[in-house]
C-alpha cells in the first residue's frame, strides 16, 4: 500500500492536532515526565516535533554544517530553539506548526512516522492512548517495511514475517511476529517497550536486535 504525498499531509495534520489536544491539560509535573526517547522529557520531544515541522532541507543542512556534522548536536540545537520559556509556550509553538507542509527530509511519509512515533514516545509514559485510523497506521507500516530512512526499520525486521492483527498489513518471510499495527510500527522504530505486546517466534529475534543501538 502506498499513499501519494498529497494524501499524506492531511494524515500528519490530523495526528499533530490530536497530539496537541491530548497534551492540553498536562501539569508541569507531567511535562517533565521522561519520554521513550532516552534523555528527553515529553516536553522536549514535543519541541523536537515543532522543530522538524519548521525545517526545510536547506535549513536542516545549514544546521548540520553549523554543528560540524554532529547530528545529535544539531537535533539538540533545534529542539532548544523551539522549547520556549514554559510548557504552555512549547505547546503553543507546536500548535502553530500543526498544518505546515515543510519537511527537512524528502519523504512525506517519513514525516508521518516522525509524528506518530514521537507522539507515542510522549503518550505512552503519560498513560495516554490514541485510537489511530487504520489507514494512517497501515500507510506508515508499509513505508517502514521497505526503507531504512530515517531509521533502520527495514534492516531491523529482515528475515521476519510481520502480521498485524487489526489491519491488512503483513510483510516478510520467516519467524512470525504478530500484534497490533501500532505495536509493530513502534517495534520497527526501535521502541523495545512495545515488544511485550507482540506474539510469535520472531519476537525473541526482534528483541535481540532492539538491544543494538537504534537510529
PDB file of C-alpha atoms in Angstrom:
ATOM      1  CA  UNK A   1       0.000   0.000   0.000  1.00  0.00           C
ATOM      2  CA  UNK A   2       1.316   3.424  -0.908  1.00  0.00           C
ATOM      3  CA  UNK A   3      -0.190   6.840  -0.315  1.00  0.00           C
ATOM      4  CA  UNK A   4       0.655   9.855  -2.501  1.00  0.00           C
ATOM      5  CA  UNK A   5       2.426  12.654  -0.679  1.00  0.00           C
ATOM      6  CA  UNK A   6      -0.548  14.952  -1.232  1.00  0.00           C
ATOM      7  CA  UNK A   7      -2.714  12.455   0.638  1.00  0.00           C
ATOM      8  CA  UNK A   8      -0.235  12.067   3.477  1.00  0.00           C
ATOM      9  CA  UNK A   9      -0.164  15.655   4.712  1.00  0.00           C
ATOM     10  CA  UNK A  10      -3.783  15.561   5.929  1.00  0.00           C
ATOM     11  CA  UNK A  11      -2.897  12.454   7.953  1.00  0.00           C
ATOM     12  CA  UNK A  12       0.053  14.296   9.511  1.00  0.00           C
ATOM     13  CA  UNK A  13      -2.044  17.351  10.287  1.00  0.00           C
ATOM     14  CA  UNK A  14      -4.693  15.188  11.935  1.00  0.00           C
ATOM     15  CA  UNK A  15      -2.100  13.482  14.122  1.00  0.00           C
ATOM     16  CA  UNK A  16      -0.442  16.733  15.153  1.00  0.00           C
ATOM     17  CA  UNK A  17      -3.795  18.237  16.085  1.00  0.00           C
ATOM     18  CA  UNK A  18      -4.773  15.131  18.067  1.00  0.00           C
ATOM     19  CA  UNK A  19      -1.472  15.172  19.954  1.00  0.00           C
ATOM     20  CA  UNK A  20      -1.852  18.841  20.862  1.00  0.00           C
ATOM     21  CA  UNK A  21      -5.349  18.134  22.179  1.00  0.00           C
ATOM     22  CA  UNK A  22      -4.102  15.204  24.267  1.00  0.00           C
ATOM     23  CA  UNK A  23      -1.479  17.405  25.922  1.00  0.00           C
ATOM     24  CA  UNK A  24      -3.651  20.441  26.575  1.00  0.00           C
ATOM     25  CA  UNK A  25      -4.312  19.689  30.247  1.00  0.00           C
ATOM     26  CA  UNK A  26      -0.908  18.402  31.370  1.00  0.00           C
ATOM     27  CA  UNK A  27       0.508  19.623  34.666  1.00  0.00           C
ATOM     28  CA  UNK A  28       4.049  20.932  34.954  1.00  0.00           C
ATOM     29  CA  UNK A  29       4.985  17.648  36.599  1.00  0.00           C
ATOM     30  CA  UNK A  30       3.628  15.668  33.653  1.00  0.00           C
ATOM     31  CA  UNK A  31       5.510  17.827  31.166  1.00  0.00           C
ATOM     32  CA  UNK A  32       8.723  16.802  32.937  1.00  0.00           C
ATOM     33  CA  UNK A  33       7.971  13.069  32.520  1.00  0.00           C
ATOM     34  CA  UNK A  34      10.795  11.129  30.821  1.00  0.00           C
ATOM     35  CA  UNK A  35       9.768  10.143  27.294  1.00  0.00           C
ATOM     36  CA  UNK A  36      10.642   6.969  25.424  1.00  0.00           C
ATOM     37  CA  UNK A  37      13.445   8.966  23.791  1.00  0.00           C
ATOM     38  CA  UNK A  38      16.360   8.432  26.138  1.00  0.00           C
ATOM     39  CA  UNK A  39      17.372  11.590  27.939  1.00  0.00           C
ATOM     40  CA  UNK A  40      14.414  13.689  26.780  1.00  0.00           C
ATOM     41  CA  UNK A  41      11.255  14.717  28.603  1.00  0.00           C
ATOM     42  CA  UNK A  42       7.882  14.656  26.885  1.00  0.00           C
ATOM     43  CA  UNK A  43       8.079  18.437  26.609  1.00  0.00           C
ATOM     44  CA  UNK A  44      11.444  18.238  24.853  1.00  0.00           C
ATOM     45  CA  UNK A  45      10.166  15.631  22.387  1.00  0.00           C
ATOM     46  CA  UNK A  46       7.263  17.932  21.528  1.00  0.00           C
ATOM     47  CA  UNK A  47       9.733  20.758  20.888  1.00  0.00           C
ATOM     48  CA  UNK A  48      11.638  18.392  18.603  1.00  0.00           C
ATOM     49  CA  UNK A  49       8.445  17.762  16.619  1.00  0.00           C
ATOM     50  CA  UNK A  50       7.926  21.503  16.321  1.00  0.00           C
ATOM     51  CA  UNK A  51      11.453  21.910  15.037  1.00  0.00           C
ATOM     52  CA  UNK A  52      11.027  19.186  12.407  1.00  0.00           C
ATOM     53  CA  UNK A  53       7.832  20.811  11.166  1.00  0.00           C
ATOM     54  CA  UNK A  54       9.626  24.082  10.549  1.00  0.00           C
ATOM     55  CA  UNK A  55      12.752  22.868   8.760  1.00  0.00           C
ATOM     56  CA  UNK A  56      13.284  22.596   5.036  1.00  0.00           C
ATOM     57  CA  UNK A  57      16.290  20.734   3.567  1.00  0.00           C
ATOM     58  CA  UNK A  58      18.359  23.924   3.252  1.00  0.00           C
ATOM     59  CA  UNK A  59      17.856  24.950   6.893  1.00  0.00           C
ATOM     60  CA  UNK A  60      18.434  21.373   8.034  1.00  0.00           C
ATOM     61  CA  UNK A  61      21.737  21.131   6.173  1.00  0.00           C
ATOM     62  CA  UNK A  62      22.794  24.568   7.420  1.00  0.00           C
ATOM     63  CA  UNK A  63      22.291  23.309  10.962  1.00  0.00           C
ATOM     64  CA  UNK A  64      24.254  20.147  10.249  1.00  0.00           C
ATOM     65  CA  UNK A  65      27.179  22.174   8.904  1.00  0.00           C
ATOM     66  CA  UNK A  66      26.966  24.590  11.833  1.00  0.00           C
ATOM     67  CA  UNK A  67      27.206  21.623  14.202  1.00  0.00           C
ATOM     68  CA  UNK A  68      30.120  20.119  12.226  1.00  0.00           C
ATOM     69  CA  UNK A  69      28.023  17.136  11.112  1.00  0.00           C
ATOM     70  CA  UNK A  70      27.225  16.142  14.691  1.00  0.00           C
ATOM     71  CA  UNK A  71      23.601  15.161  14.068  1.00  0.00           C
ATOM     72  CA  UNK A  72      22.741  14.743  17.747  1.00  0.00           C
ATOM     73  CA  UNK A  73      24.072  18.220  18.448  1.00  0.00           C
ATOM     74  CA  UNK A  74      22.020  19.608  15.579  1.00  0.00           C
ATOM     75  CA  UNK A  75      18.846  17.980  16.931  1.00  0.00           C
ATOM     76  CA  UNK A  76      19.542  19.386  20.393  1.00  0.00           C
ATOM     77  CA  UNK A  77      20.172  22.858  18.978  1.00  0.00           C
ATOM     78  CA  UNK A  78      16.900  22.892  17.030  1.00  0.00           C
ATOM     79  CA  UNK A  79      14.988  21.485  19.995  1.00  0.00           C
ATOM     80  CA  UNK A  80      16.275  24.292  22.226  1.00  0.00           C
ATOM     81  CA  UNK A  81      15.118  26.847  19.660  1.00  0.00           C
ATOM     82  CA  UNK A  82      11.515  25.624  19.972  1.00  0.00           C
ATOM     83  CA  UNK A  83      11.293  24.751  23.669  1.00  0.00           C
ATOM     84  CA  UNK A  84      10.080  28.126  24.850  1.00  0.00           C
ATOM     85  CA  UNK A  85      10.085  29.500  28.382  1.00  0.00           C
ATOM     86  CA  UNK A  86       7.163  27.432  29.691  1.00  0.00           C
ATOM     87  CA  UNK A  87       5.290  24.233  28.812  1.00  0.00           C
ATOM     88  CA  UNK A  88       2.379  26.364  27.630  1.00  0.00           C
ATOM     89  CA  UNK A  89       4.680  28.106  25.172  1.00  0.00           C
ATOM     90  CA  UNK A  90       6.074  24.768  23.995  1.00  0.00           C
ATOM     91  CA  UNK A  91       2.562  23.530  23.243  1.00  0.00           C
ATOM     92  CA  UNK A  92       1.551  26.801  21.585  1.00  0.00           C
ATOM     93  CA  UNK A  93       4.544  26.652  19.257  1.00  0.00           C
ATOM     94  CA  UNK A  94       3.602  23.099  18.274  1.00  0.00           C
ATOM     95  CA  UNK A  95       0.004  24.130  17.569  1.00  0.00           C
ATOM     96  CA  UNK A  96       1.230  26.888  15.269  1.00  0.00           C
ATOM     97  CA  UNK A  97       3.043  24.400  13.013  1.00  0.00           C
ATOM     98  CA  UNK A  98       0.342  21.719  13.043  1.00  0.00           C
ATOM     99  CA  UNK A  99      -0.815  22.388   9.478  1.00  0.00           C
ATOM    100  CA  UNK A 100       2.541  23.155   7.879  1.00  0.00           C
ATOM    101  CA  UNK A 101       3.827  21.139   4.948  1.00  0.00           C
ATOM    102  CA  UNK A 102       7.514  21.918   5.469  1.00  0.00           C
ATOM    103  CA  UNK A 103       9.868  18.967   5.818  1.00  0.00           C
ATOM    104  CA  UNK A 104      13.634  18.527   6.244  1.00  0.00           C
ATOM    105  CA  UNK A 105      13.668  15.115   4.526  1.00  0.00           C
ATOM    106  CA  UNK A 106      12.402  14.018   1.091  1.00  0.00           C
ATOM    107  CA  UNK A 107       9.721  11.575   2.218  1.00  0.00           C
ATOM    108  CA  UNK A 108       6.395  12.918   3.444  1.00  0.00           C
ATOM    109  CA  UNK A 109       5.511   9.501   4.878  1.00  0.00           C
ATOM    110  CA  UNK A 110       8.679   9.691   6.973  1.00  0.00           C
ATOM    111  CA  UNK A 111       7.221  12.860   8.490  1.00  0.00           C
ATOM    112  CA  UNK A 112       4.093  10.889   9.314  1.00  0.00           C
ATOM    113  CA  UNK A 113       6.361   8.406  11.080  1.00  0.00           C
ATOM    114  CA  UNK A 114       8.042  11.225  12.962  1.00  0.00           C
ATOM    115  CA  UNK A 115       4.655  12.408  14.183  1.00  0.00           C
ATOM    116  CA  UNK A 116       3.279   9.007  15.201  1.00  0.00           C
ATOM    117  CA  UNK A 117       6.430   7.500  16.732  1.00  0.00           C
ATOM    118  CA  UNK A 118       7.335  10.598  18.713  1.00  0.00           C
ATOM    119  CA  UNK A 119       3.673  11.036  19.584  1.00  0.00           C
ATOM    120  CA  UNK A 120       3.823   7.586  21.207  1.00  0.00           C
ATOM    121  CA  UNK A 121       7.168   8.484  22.812  1.00  0.00           C
ATOM    122  CA  UNK A 122       5.164  11.189  24.569  1.00  0.00           C
ATOM    123  CA  UNK A 123       1.816   9.469  25.137  1.00  0.00           C
ATOM    124  CA  UNK A 124       2.911   6.083  26.458  1.00  0.00           C
ATOM    125  CA  UNK A 125       4.816   7.350  29.542  1.00  0.00           C
ATOM    126  CA  UNK A 126       1.827   9.580  30.312  1.00  0.00           C
ATOM    127  CA  UNK A 127      -0.667   6.711  30.026  1.00  0.00           C
ATOM    128  CA  UNK A 128      -2.473   8.360  27.102  1.00  0.00           C
ATOM    129  CA  UNK A 129      -3.880   6.101  24.382  1.00  0.00           C
ATOM    130  CA  UNK A 130      -4.767   7.147  20.843  1.00  0.00           C
ATOM    131  CA  UNK A 131      -7.146   5.251  18.578  1.00  0.00           C
ATOM    132  CA  UNK A 132      -5.303   5.800  15.304  1.00  0.00           C
ATOM    133  CA  UNK A 133      -7.131   5.439  11.984  1.00  0.00           C
ATOM    134  CA  UNK A 134      -6.286   2.102  10.352  1.00  0.00           C
ATOM    135  CA  UNK A 135      -5.367   3.802   7.082  1.00  0.00           C
ATOM    136  CA  UNK A 136      -2.833   6.024   8.828  1.00  0.00           C
ATOM    137  CA  UNK A 137      -1.078   3.160  10.581  1.00  0.00           C
ATOM    138  CA  UNK A 138      -1.111   0.910   7.513  1.00  0.00           C
ATOM    139  CA  UNK A 139       0.421   3.677   5.399  1.00  0.00           C
ATOM    140  CA  UNK A 140       3.272   4.075   7.863  1.00  0.00           C
ATOM    141  CA  UNK A 141       3.838   0.344   8.422  1.00  0.00           C
ATOM    142  CA  UNK A 142       4.044  -0.212   4.665  1.00  0.00           C
ATOM    143  CA  UNK A 143       6.628   2.559   4.376  1.00  0.00           C
ATOM    144  CA  UNK A 144       8.741   1.314   7.278  1.00  0.00           C
ATOM    145  CA  UNK A 145       8.958  -2.257   5.957  1.00  0.00           C
ATOM    146  CA  UNK A 146      10.647  -1.118   2.738  1.00  0.00           C
ATOM    147  CA  UNK A 147      13.100   1.564   3.846  1.00  0.00           C
ATOM    148  CA  UNK A 148      15.797   2.373   6.381  1.00  0.00           C
ATOM    149  CA  UNK A 149      15.176   6.104   6.202  1.00  0.00           C
ATOM    150  CA  UNK A 150      15.165   7.825   8.587  1.00  0.00           C
ATOM    151  CA  UNK A 151      15.503   4.870  10.993  1.00  0.00           C
ATOM    152  CA  UNK A 152      16.666   1.302  10.353  1.00  0.00           C
ATOM    153  CA  UNK A 153      13.204  -0.229  10.199  1.00  0.00           C
ATOM    154  CA  UNK A 154      13.731  -2.440   7.139  1.00  0.00           C
ATOM    155  CA  UNK A 155      17.001  -3.817   8.494  1.00  0.00           C
ATOM    156  CA  UNK A 156      15.525  -4.420  11.928  1.00  0.00           C
ATOM    157  CA  UNK A 157      12.802  -6.747  10.599  1.00  0.00           C
ATOM    158  CA  UNK A 158      14.845  -8.549   7.928  1.00  0.00           C
ATOM    159  CA  UNK A 159      14.101 -12.289   7.846  1.00  0.00           C
ATOM    160  CA  UNK A 160      10.919 -11.948   9.907  1.00  0.00           C
ATOM    161  CA  UNK A 161       7.248 -12.183   8.967  1.00  0.00           C
ATOM    162  CA  UNK A 162       5.202  -9.366  10.460  1.00  0.00           C
ATOM    163  CA  UNK A 163       1.428  -9.703  10.582  1.00  0.00           C
ATOM    164  CA  UNK A 164      -0.958  -7.136  12.006  1.00  0.00           C
ATOM    165  CA  UNK A 165      -3.973  -8.335  13.958  1.00  0.00           C
ATOM    166  CA  UNK A 166      -6.039  -5.214  13.354  1.00  0.00           C
ATOM    167  CA  UNK A 167      -5.210  -4.149   9.781  1.00  0.00           C
ATOM    168  CA  UNK A 168      -4.297  -5.647   6.383  1.00  0.00           C
ATOM    169  CA  UNK A 169      -0.583  -5.093   6.991  1.00  0.00           C
ATOM    170  CA  UNK A 170       1.708  -8.074   6.541  1.00  0.00           C
ATOM    171  CA  UNK A 171       5.254  -8.331   5.251  1.00  0.00           C
ATOM    172  CA  UNK A 172       8.283 -10.596   5.019  1.00  0.00           C
ATOM    173  CA  UNK A 173       9.049 -14.279   5.384  1.00  0.00           C
ATOM    174  CA  UNK A 174      10.465 -16.121   8.371  1.00  0.00           C
ATOM    175  CA  UNK A 175       9.687 -16.414  12.080  1.00  0.00           C
ATOM    176  CA  UNK A 176       6.361 -14.778  12.886  1.00  0.00           C
ATOM    177  CA  UNK A 177       5.846 -11.509  14.734  1.00  0.00           C
ATOM    178  CA  UNK A 178       2.210 -10.521  15.200  1.00  0.00           C
ATOM    179  CA  UNK A 179       0.343  -7.808  17.056  1.00  0.00           C
ATOM    180  CA  UNK A 180      -1.416  -4.533  16.525  1.00  0.00           C
ATOM    181  CA  UNK A 181      -0.186  -2.345  13.693  1.00  0.00           C
ATOM    182  CA  UNK A 182       0.892   0.306  16.195  1.00  0.00           C
ATOM    183  CA  UNK A 183       2.956  -2.171  18.220  1.00  0.00           C
ATOM    184  CA  UNK A 184       4.623  -3.431  15.035  1.00  0.00           C
ATOM    185  CA  UNK A 185       5.420   0.123  13.931  1.00  0.00           C
ATOM    186  CA  UNK A 186       6.931   1.053  17.278  1.00  0.00           C
ATOM    187  CA  UNK A 187       8.953  -2.160  17.380  1.00  0.00           C
ATOM    188  CA  UNK A 188      10.227  -1.456  13.866  1.00  0.00           C
ATOM    189  CA  UNK A 189      11.212   2.014  15.055  1.00  0.00           C
ATOM    190  CA  UNK A 190      13.264   0.525  17.894  1.00  0.00           C
ATOM    191  CA  UNK A 191      10.951   1.013  20.868  1.00  0.00           C
ATOM    192  CA  UNK A 192      11.565  -2.121  22.926  1.00  0.00           C
ATOM    193  CA  UNK A 193       8.742  -1.410  25.370  1.00  0.00           C
ATOM    194  CA  UNK A 194       6.229  -2.443  22.684  1.00  0.00           C
ATOM    195  CA  UNK A 195       7.691  -5.936  22.268  1.00  0.00           C
ATOM    196  CA  UNK A 196       5.632  -7.319  25.150  1.00  0.00           C
ATOM    197  CA  UNK A 197       2.518  -6.607  23.079  1.00  0.00           C
ATOM    198  CA  UNK A 198       3.744  -8.866  20.246  1.00  0.00           C
ATOM    199  CA  UNK A 199       3.487 -12.626  19.756  1.00  0.00           C
ATOM    200  CA  UNK A 200       5.364 -15.238  17.716  1.00  0.00           C
ATOM    201  CA  UNK A 201       8.707 -16.985  17.404  1.00  0.00           C
ATOM    202  CA  UNK A 202      10.241 -13.909  15.811  1.00  0.00           C
ATOM    203  CA  UNK A 203       9.752 -11.690  18.850  1.00  0.00           C
ATOM    204  CA  UNK A 204      12.886 -13.041  20.557  1.00  0.00           C
ATOM    205  CA  UNK A 205      14.919 -12.238  17.442  1.00  0.00           C
ATOM    206  CA  UNK A 206      13.469  -8.761  17.285  1.00  0.00           C
ATOM    207  CA  UNK A 207      14.152  -8.264  20.988  1.00  0.00           C
ATOM    208  CA  UNK A 208      17.812  -9.169  20.456  1.00  0.00           C
ATOM    209  CA  UNK A 209      18.046  -6.659  17.634  1.00  0.00           C
ATOM    210  CA  UNK A 210      16.415  -3.990  19.808  1.00  0.00           C
ATOM    211  CA  UNK A 211      19.336  -4.250  22.192  1.00  0.00           C
ATOM    212  CA  UNK A 212      21.547  -2.862  19.452  1.00  0.00           C
ATOM    213  CA  UNK A 213      21.849   0.944  19.136  1.00  0.00           C
ATOM    214  CA  UNK A 214      18.954   2.472  17.241  1.00  0.00           C
ATOM    215  CA  UNK A 215      18.891   5.436  14.914  1.00  0.00           C
TER     216      UNK A 215
END
